[in-house]
XYZ file of C-alpha atoms in Angstrom:
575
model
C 128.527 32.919 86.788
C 130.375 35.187 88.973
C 129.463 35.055 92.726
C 127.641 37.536 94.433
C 129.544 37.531 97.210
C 133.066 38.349 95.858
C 134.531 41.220 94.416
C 135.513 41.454 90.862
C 139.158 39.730 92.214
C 136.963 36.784 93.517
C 138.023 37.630 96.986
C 135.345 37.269 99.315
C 133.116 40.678 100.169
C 133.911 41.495 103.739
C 131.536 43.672 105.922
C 132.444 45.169 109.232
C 129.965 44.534 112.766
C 128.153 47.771 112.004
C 126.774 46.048 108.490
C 125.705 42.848 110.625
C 124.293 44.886 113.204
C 121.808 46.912 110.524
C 121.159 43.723 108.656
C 120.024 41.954 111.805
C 118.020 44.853 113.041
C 116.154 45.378 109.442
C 116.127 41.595 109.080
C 113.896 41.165 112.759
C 111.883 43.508 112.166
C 112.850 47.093 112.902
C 111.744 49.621 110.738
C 112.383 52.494 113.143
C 115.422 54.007 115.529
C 115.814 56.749 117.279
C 119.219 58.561 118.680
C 121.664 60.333 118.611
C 125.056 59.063 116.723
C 128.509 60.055 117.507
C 131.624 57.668 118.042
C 131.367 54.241 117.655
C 127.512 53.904 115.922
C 127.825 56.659 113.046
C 128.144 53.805 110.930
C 125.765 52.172 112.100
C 123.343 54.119 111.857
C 123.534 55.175 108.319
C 123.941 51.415 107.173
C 120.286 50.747 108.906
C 118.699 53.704 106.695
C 120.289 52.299 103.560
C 118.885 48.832 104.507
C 115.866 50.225 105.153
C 115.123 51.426 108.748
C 114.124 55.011 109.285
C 116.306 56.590 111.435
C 115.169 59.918 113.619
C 117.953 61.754 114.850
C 117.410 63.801 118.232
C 119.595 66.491 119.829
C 119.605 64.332 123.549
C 119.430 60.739 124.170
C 116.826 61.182 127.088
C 114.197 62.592 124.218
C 115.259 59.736 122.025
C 114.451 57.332 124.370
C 111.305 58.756 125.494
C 110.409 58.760 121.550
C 111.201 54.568 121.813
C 109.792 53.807 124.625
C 106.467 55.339 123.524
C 106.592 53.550 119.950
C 107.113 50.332 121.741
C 103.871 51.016 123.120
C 101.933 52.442 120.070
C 103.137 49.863 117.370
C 103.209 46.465 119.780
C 106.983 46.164 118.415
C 110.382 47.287 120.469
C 110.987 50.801 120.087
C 114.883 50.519 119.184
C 116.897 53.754 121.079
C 121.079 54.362 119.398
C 123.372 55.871 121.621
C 127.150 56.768 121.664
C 128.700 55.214 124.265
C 129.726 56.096 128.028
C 127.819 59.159 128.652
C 125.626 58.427 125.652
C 124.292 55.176 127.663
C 123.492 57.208 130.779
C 121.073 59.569 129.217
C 119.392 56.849 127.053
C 118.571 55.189 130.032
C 116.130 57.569 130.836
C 114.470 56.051 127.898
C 114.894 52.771 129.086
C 113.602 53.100 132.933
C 110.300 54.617 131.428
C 109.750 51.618 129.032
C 110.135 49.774 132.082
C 107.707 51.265 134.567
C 105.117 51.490 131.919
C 106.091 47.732 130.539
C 106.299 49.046 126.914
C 108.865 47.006 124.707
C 112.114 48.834 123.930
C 115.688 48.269 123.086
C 118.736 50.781 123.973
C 121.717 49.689 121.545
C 124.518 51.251 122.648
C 128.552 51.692 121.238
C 131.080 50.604 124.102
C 134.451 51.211 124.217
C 137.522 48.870 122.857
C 137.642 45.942 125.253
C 140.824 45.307 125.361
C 141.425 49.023 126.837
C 138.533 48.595 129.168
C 139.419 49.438 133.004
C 142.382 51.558 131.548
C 140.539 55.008 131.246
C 139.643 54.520 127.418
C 137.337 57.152 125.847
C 133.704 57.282 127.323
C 134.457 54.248 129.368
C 131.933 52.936 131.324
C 130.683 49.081 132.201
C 127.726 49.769 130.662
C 125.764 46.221 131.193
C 126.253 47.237 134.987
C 125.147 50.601 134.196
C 121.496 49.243 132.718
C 121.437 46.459 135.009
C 118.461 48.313 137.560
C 116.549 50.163 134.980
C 116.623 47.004 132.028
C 114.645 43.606 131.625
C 117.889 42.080 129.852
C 120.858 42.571 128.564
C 123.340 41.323 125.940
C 127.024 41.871 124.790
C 128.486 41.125 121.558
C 131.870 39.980 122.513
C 132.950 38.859 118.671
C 131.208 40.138 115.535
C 129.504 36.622 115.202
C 127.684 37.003 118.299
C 126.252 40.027 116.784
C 122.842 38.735 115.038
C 121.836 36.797 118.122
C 122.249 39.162 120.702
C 119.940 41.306 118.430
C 117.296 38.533 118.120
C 117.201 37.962 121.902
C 117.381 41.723 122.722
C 114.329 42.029 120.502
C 112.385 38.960 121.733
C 112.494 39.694 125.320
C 111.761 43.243 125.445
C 108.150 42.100 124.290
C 108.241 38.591 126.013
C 105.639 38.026 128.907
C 105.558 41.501 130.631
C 106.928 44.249 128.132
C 110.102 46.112 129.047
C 113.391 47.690 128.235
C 116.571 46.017 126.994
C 120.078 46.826 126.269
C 122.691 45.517 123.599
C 125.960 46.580 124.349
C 128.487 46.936 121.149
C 131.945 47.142 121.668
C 133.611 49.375 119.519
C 135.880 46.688 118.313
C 133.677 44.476 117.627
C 131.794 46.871 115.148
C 135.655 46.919 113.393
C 135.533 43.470 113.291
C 134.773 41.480 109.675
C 133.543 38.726 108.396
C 131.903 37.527 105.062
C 128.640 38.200 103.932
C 128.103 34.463 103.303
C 129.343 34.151 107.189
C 126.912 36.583 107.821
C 124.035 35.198 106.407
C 124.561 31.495 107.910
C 124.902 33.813 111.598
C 121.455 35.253 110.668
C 119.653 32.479 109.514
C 120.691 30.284 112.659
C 119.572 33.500 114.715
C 116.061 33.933 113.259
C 115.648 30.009 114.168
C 116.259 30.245 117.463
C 113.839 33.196 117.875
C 112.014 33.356 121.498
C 108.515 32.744 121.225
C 105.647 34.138 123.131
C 104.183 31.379 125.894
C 101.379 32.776 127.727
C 99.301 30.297 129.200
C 95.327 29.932 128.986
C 93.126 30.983 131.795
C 91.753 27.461 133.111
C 88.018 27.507 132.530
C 86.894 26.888 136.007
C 88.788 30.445 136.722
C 86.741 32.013 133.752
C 83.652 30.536 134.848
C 84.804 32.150 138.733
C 85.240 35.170 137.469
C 81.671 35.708 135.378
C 79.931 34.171 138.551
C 81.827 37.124 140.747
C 80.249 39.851 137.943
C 77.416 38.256 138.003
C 76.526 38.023 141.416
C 77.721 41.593 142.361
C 75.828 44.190 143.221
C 77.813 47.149 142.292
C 80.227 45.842 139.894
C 83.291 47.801 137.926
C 85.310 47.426 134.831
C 88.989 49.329 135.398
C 91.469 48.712 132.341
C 94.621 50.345 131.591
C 97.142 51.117 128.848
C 97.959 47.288 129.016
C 94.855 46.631 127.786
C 95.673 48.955 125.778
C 98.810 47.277 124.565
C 97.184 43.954 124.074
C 94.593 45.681 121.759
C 91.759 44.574 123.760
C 89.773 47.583 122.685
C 86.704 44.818 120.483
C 86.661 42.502 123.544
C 86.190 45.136 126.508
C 83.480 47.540 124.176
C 81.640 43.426 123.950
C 82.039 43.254 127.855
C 80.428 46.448 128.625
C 77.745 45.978 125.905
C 76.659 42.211 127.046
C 77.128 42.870 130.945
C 76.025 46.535 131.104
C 78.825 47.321 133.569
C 79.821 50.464 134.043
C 83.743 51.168 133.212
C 86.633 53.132 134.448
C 89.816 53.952 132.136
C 93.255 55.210 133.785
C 94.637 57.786 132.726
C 96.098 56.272 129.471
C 93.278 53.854 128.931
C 91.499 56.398 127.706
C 89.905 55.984 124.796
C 89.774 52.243 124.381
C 86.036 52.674 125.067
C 84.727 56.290 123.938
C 84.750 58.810 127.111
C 81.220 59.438 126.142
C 80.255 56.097 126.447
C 77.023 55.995 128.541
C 78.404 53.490 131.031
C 81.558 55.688 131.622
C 82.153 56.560 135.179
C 85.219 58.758 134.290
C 83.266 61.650 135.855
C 81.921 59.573 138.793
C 85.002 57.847 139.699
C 84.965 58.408 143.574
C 81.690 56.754 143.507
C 82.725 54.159 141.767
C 85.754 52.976 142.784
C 84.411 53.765 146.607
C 81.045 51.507 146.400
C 81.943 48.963 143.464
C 81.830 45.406 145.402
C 83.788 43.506 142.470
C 86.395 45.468 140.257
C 87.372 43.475 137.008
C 90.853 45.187 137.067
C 91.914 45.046 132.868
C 95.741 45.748 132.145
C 96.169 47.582 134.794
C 98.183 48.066 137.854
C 96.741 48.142 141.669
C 99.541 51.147 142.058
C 99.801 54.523 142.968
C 97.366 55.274 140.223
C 94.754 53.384 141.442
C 95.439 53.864 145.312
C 97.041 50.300 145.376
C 93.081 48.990 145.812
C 92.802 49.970 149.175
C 90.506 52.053 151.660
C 89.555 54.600 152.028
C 89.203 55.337 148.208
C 88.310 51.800 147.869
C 85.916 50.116 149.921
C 87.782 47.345 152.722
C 84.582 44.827 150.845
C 86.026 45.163 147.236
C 86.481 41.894 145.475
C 89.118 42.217 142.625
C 89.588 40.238 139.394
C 92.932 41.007 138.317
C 93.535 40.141 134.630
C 97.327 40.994 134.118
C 100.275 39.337 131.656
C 102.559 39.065 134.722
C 102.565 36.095 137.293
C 104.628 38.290 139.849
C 101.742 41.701 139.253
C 99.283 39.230 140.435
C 101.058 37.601 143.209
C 102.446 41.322 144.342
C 98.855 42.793 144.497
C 96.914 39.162 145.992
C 93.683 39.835 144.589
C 90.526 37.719 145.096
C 90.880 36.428 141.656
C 93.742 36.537 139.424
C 93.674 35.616 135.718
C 97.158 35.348 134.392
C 97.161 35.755 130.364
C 96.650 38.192 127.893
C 94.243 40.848 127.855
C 92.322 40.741 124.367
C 92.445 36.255 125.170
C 91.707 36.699 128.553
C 88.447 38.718 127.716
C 87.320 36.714 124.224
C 86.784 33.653 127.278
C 84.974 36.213 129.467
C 82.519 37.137 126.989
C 81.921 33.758 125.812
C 81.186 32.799 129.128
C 78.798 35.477 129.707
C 77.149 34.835 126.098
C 76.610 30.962 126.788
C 74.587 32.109 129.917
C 74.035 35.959 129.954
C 73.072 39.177 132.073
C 72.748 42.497 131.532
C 72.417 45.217 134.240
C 70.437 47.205 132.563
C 69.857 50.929 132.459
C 67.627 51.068 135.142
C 69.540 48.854 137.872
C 69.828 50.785 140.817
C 74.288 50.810 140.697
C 74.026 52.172 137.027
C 71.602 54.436 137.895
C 73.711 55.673 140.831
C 77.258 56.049 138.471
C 74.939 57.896 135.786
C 73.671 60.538 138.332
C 77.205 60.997 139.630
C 78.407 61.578 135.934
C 75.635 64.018 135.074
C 76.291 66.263 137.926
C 79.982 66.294 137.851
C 79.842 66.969 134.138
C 77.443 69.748 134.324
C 79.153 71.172 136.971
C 82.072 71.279 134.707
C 80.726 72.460 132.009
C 79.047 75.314 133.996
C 82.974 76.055 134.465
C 84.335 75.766 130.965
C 81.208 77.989 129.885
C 82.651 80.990 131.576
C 85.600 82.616 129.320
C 88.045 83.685 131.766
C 91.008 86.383 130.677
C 94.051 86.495 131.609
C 93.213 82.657 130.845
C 92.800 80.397 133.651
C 93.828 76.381 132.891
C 89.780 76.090 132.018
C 89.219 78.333 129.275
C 92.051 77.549 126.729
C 91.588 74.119 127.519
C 87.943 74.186 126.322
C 88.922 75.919 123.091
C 91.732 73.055 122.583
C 88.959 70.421 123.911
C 86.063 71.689 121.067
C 89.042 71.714 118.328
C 90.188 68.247 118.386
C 86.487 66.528 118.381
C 85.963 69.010 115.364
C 88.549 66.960 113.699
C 86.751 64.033 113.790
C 88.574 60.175 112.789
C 91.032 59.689 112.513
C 91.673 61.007 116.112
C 94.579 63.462 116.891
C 97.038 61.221 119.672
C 97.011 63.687 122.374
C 100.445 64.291 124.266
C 100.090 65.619 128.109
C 102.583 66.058 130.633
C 103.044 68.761 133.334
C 100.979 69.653 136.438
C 97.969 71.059 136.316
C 97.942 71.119 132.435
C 98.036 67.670 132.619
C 95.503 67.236 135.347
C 92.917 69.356 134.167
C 93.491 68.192 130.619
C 92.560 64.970 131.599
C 89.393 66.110 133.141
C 88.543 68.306 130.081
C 89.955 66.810 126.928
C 88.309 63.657 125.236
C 89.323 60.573 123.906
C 87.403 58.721 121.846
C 89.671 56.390 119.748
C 92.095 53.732 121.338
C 95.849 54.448 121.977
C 95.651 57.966 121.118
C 96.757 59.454 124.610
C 100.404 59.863 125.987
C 101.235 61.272 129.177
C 103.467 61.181 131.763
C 102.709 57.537 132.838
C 102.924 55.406 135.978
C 106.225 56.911 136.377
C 105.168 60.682 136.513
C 107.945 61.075 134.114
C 108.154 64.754 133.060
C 110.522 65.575 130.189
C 108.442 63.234 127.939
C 106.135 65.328 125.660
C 108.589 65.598 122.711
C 109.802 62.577 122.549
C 106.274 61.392 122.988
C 104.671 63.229 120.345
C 107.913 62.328 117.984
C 107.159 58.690 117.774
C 103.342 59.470 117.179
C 103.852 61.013 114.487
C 106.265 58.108 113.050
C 103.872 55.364 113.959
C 100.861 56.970 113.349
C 101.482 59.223 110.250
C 97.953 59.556 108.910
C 97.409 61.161 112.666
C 97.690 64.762 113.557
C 99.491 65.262 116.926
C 98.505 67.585 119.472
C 100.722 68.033 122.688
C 99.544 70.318 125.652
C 102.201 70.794 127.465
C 102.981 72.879 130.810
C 105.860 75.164 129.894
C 108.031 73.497 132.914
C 107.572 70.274 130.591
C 108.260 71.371 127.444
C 111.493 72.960 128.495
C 112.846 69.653 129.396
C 112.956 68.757 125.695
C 111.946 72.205 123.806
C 115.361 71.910 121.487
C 113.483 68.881 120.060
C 111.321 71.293 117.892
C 113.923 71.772 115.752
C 113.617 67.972 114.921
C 109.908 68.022 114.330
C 111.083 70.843 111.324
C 113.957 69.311 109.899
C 111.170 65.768 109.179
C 108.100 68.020 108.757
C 105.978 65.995 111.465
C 102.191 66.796 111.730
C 102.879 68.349 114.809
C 101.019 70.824 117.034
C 102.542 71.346 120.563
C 100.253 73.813 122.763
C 102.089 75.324 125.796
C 100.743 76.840 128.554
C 102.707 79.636 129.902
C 102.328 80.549 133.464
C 105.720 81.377 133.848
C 107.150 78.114 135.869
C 106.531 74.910 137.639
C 103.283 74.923 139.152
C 103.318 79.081 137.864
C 105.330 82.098 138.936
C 106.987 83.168 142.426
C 104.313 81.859 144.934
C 106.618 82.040 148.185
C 104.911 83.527 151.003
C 107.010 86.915 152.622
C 108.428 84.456 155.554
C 110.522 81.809 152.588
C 111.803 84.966 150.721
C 114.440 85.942 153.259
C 118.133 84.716 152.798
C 121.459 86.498 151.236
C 119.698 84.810 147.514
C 115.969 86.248 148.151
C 116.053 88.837 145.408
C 117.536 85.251 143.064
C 113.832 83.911 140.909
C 112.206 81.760 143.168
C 112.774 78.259 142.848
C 109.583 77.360 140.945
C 109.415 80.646 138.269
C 110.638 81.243 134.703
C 110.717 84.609 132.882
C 107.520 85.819 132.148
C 105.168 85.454 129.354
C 108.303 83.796 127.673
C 108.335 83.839 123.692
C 108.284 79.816 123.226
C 107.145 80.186 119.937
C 109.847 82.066 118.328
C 112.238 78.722 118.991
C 110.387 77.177 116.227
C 110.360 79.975 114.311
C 114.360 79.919 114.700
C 113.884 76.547 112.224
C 111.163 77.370 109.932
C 108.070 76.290 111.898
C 105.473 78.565 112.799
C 104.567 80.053 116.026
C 101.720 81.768 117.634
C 101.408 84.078 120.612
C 97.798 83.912 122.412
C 96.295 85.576 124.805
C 92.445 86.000 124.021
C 89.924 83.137 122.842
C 89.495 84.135 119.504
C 93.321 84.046 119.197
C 93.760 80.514 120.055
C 90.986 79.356 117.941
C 92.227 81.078 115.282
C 96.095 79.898 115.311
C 94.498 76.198 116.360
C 92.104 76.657 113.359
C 95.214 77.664 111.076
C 97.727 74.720 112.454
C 95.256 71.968 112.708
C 94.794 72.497 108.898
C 98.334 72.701 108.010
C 99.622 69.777 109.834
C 102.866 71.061 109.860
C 105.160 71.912 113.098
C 103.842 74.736 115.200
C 103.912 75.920 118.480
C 101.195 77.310 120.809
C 102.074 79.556 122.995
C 99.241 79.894 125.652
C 99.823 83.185 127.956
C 98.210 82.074 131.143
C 97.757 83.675 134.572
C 101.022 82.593 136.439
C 98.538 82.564 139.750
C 95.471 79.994 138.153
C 95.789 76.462 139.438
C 98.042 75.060 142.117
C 101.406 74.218 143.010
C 102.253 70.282 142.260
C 98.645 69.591 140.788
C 96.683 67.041 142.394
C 99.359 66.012 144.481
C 100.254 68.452 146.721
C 99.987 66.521 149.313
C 103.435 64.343 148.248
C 104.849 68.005 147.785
């Protein structure tokens, strides 16, 4: 019988480092990349699709990486980012640095240049392992084509080990030249998927369980926060349990949205001054005591506030030094909280004075709201397009559209006015603030999630970080709507006051504007997509009616008043 790993001479079948590299990827369990290819990883790159691996090819690095990062987060697995080297590495780290200030798992693999020629000016030179060294949670080198399947495995492993973050494998280009057998190949494999890392978190002792109900318990004014690492951990059963056995009232960041339905009757979204300002013990879910959540301190917080942190991360917990913390997983951490509380239960109950209080809060702030969004404002203000977008999506129904947000006020007041109901089904700009995202973002969505539509509302500053990516939502035919709201620059138009427009440049744009009422939606047109032009209600509903309905790649373009909201959102005060 003729072996399968000869040729027809009986020579042994040799494969090259890019082979082992695509067989290790597809063999651990990536199913997805995203780059951009060029010298050294061409190969690559097409030897992962034909074992398998979907590969989505972007026009910049920094959008690719974005697109990882976020599918890290939405699938549980490492997003897996392919660059070119040198120059390639730099803008993928972009990529990188957000997967790790949102702890989502991701992998940058990048080409390198010949190592024997390194420090002599080859092409796209760069020490690249010192180049990801701030921005990365490890990194690995394949020095020799045999080191090749286990820097993959541990590159893999430890981007979702303990706290979730980016990682970097760095392939010379030489070494992707380099050959060896496919039976070599094999044994290298097999001995790498042995020594696969495996996940170690520990259990929450029981006496710190039992602390932690007795702290709920006893409160007076207690609060639920949880975040998108709750999120992560798919702790969406165990927290809706929580809320329904202890009758606490909960607050989602941004991001956490969702997990729990924003109409949920115990949501104090709406009321979160109050809530965060009175609470006397916060049960702090996946979730970071950081600039989002005014690092638990007064005077949002009150100086009283107990906190039970509940994070993945040793060093989060001994960083923040709450009252209480619970070291563990999220969905484990709260299957022992709610047996605890079953064994021996309370409930708050609808009439207890603190729910009472968060309910009244809610009511008012939401009809106040809604007295807003009931007024239909043209030229269109932030409020009245995003009302039209808002009444759209719930018309949709389940499966949920993943909503996409980044930008200023679009983002801001989007997450005031737009609902999530459905877990994991809104990205935005994240704990990093990272604008740029949105395409990326909505990219992987649509990959992980294809039996989701995709809706991205987008500031028109944000979108033009990564606009050019439209092109690749055509060419794969993504279920992608991206909404822009035109106002004619970052934060709107010219908005100097007569004393800062002075200078030999004062007849230059201002700083902050962009040609008016721009035609964004003719770039998509450009590549076959469609693209609408609104400037009256009845024309957004219509082209939202239209592209909701065709799934297929659109753009939005939303003429707004370059003078409606404010200049750096809700943080002008950093500006």
């Amino acid at each position: 019988m003729a072996d399968p790993n000869s040729n027809p001479t009986g020579a042994p079948i040799l494969i090259d480092g890019n082979v082992v590299a695509a067989k290790a990827l597809a063999r651990f369990g990536v199913d997805r990349m995203f780059g951009v290819v060029g010298i050294p990883v061409t190969s690559l790159a097409n030897r992962a699709v034909a074992l398998g691996v979907r590969f989505i090819a972007f026009h910049n690095e920094q959008s690719a990486g974005y697109a990882a990062s976020a599918y890290g987060y939405l699938t549980g697995r490492p997003g897996v980012l392919l660059t070119v080297s040198g120059p390639g590495c730099v803008h993928g780290l972009a990529g990188v640095s957000n997967a790790m200030a949102n702890t989502w798992p991701m992998v940058m693999i990048s080409g390198s240049c010949d190592q024997k020629d390194f420090g002599r000016g080859d092409f796209q030179e760069l020490d690249q392992i010192e180049a990801v060294k701030p921005f990365s949670k490890f990194s690995a080198k394949a020095k020799d084509i045999r080191e090749i399947p286990s820097c993959v495995a541990q590159v893999l492993d430890h981007a979702v080990l303990g706290r979730p973050g980016g990682c970097y494998l760095d392939l010379p280009t030489d070494v992707l030249h380099q050959t060896l057998t496919e039976a070599e190949a094999e044994t290298l494999l097999e001995e790498a998927e042995k020594c696969r890392l495996k996940e170690e978190i520990p259990n929450v002792l029981s006496s710190q369980i039992e602390e932690a109900v007795a702290l709920l318990r006893g409160a007076e004014r207690p609060l639920i926060v949880f975040g998108k690492g709750a999120a992560f951990a798919r702790a969406e059963d165990e927290l809706k349990k929580l809320v329904e056995l202890s009758g606490i009232p909960f607050l989602p960041t941004p991001m956490g949205k969702g997990l729990l339905p924003d109409t949920h009757e115990l949501a104090a979204t709406a009321a979160r001054s109050l809530a965060i300002g009175k609470c006397d013990v916060a049960l702090v879910v996946g979730a970071r005591l950081n600039w989002l959540l005014h690092f638990g301190e007064p005077p949002k917080w009150s100086p009283d506030v107990k906190f039970v942190l509940v994070d993945v991360s040793k060093e989060e917990i001994d960083l923040r030094k709450p009252f209480l913390g619970l070291v563990g997983d999220a969905k484990r951490v709260l299957e022992s909280i709610n047996k605890e509380i079953k064994d021996d239960p309370f409930c708050l109950g609808r009439s207890h004075p603190w729910v009472e209080a968060i309910s009244k809060k809610t009511k008012e702030n939401v009809s106040r709201m809604e007295a807003q969004l009931a007024k239909e404002v043209v030229p269109f203000n932030f409020l009245t397009p995003m009302k039209i977008i808002r009444d759209a999506i719930l018309g949709l129904g389940s499966p949920a559209p993943i909503l996409v947000s980044e930008g200023a006020n679009t983002m801001d007041i989007g997450r005031a006015v737009l609902v999530q109901t459905e877990p994991r089904t809104r990205l935005d700009a994240g704990t990093w603030g990272t604008m740029g995202v949105g395409l990326g973002y909505c990219i992987a969505a649509a990959v992980a999630s294809p039996d989701r539509l995709v809706v991205a509302v987008e500031g028109d500053s944000g979108f033009g970080f990564s606009a050019m990516e439209v092109e690749t939502l055509v060419r794969y035919q993504l279920p992608v709507v991206v909404i822009v709201f035109n106002n004619g620059g970052v934060y709107g138009g010219d908005r100097r006051t007569s004393e800062e427009i002075t200078g030999p440049y004062k007849d230059d744009p201002a700083p902050t504007s962009f040609v008016p009422t721009a035609g964004y939606h003719t770039l998509i047109q450009a590549f076959g997509g469609t693209g609408y032009v609104v400037t009256t209600p009845n024309e957004l509903k219509h082209a939202l009616s239209e592209s909701f309905s065709a799934r297929k790649p659109t753009v939005v373009n939303v003429i707004i008043d370059p003078y409606a909201g404010s200049e750096s959102g809700r943080l002008q005060h950093k500006n």
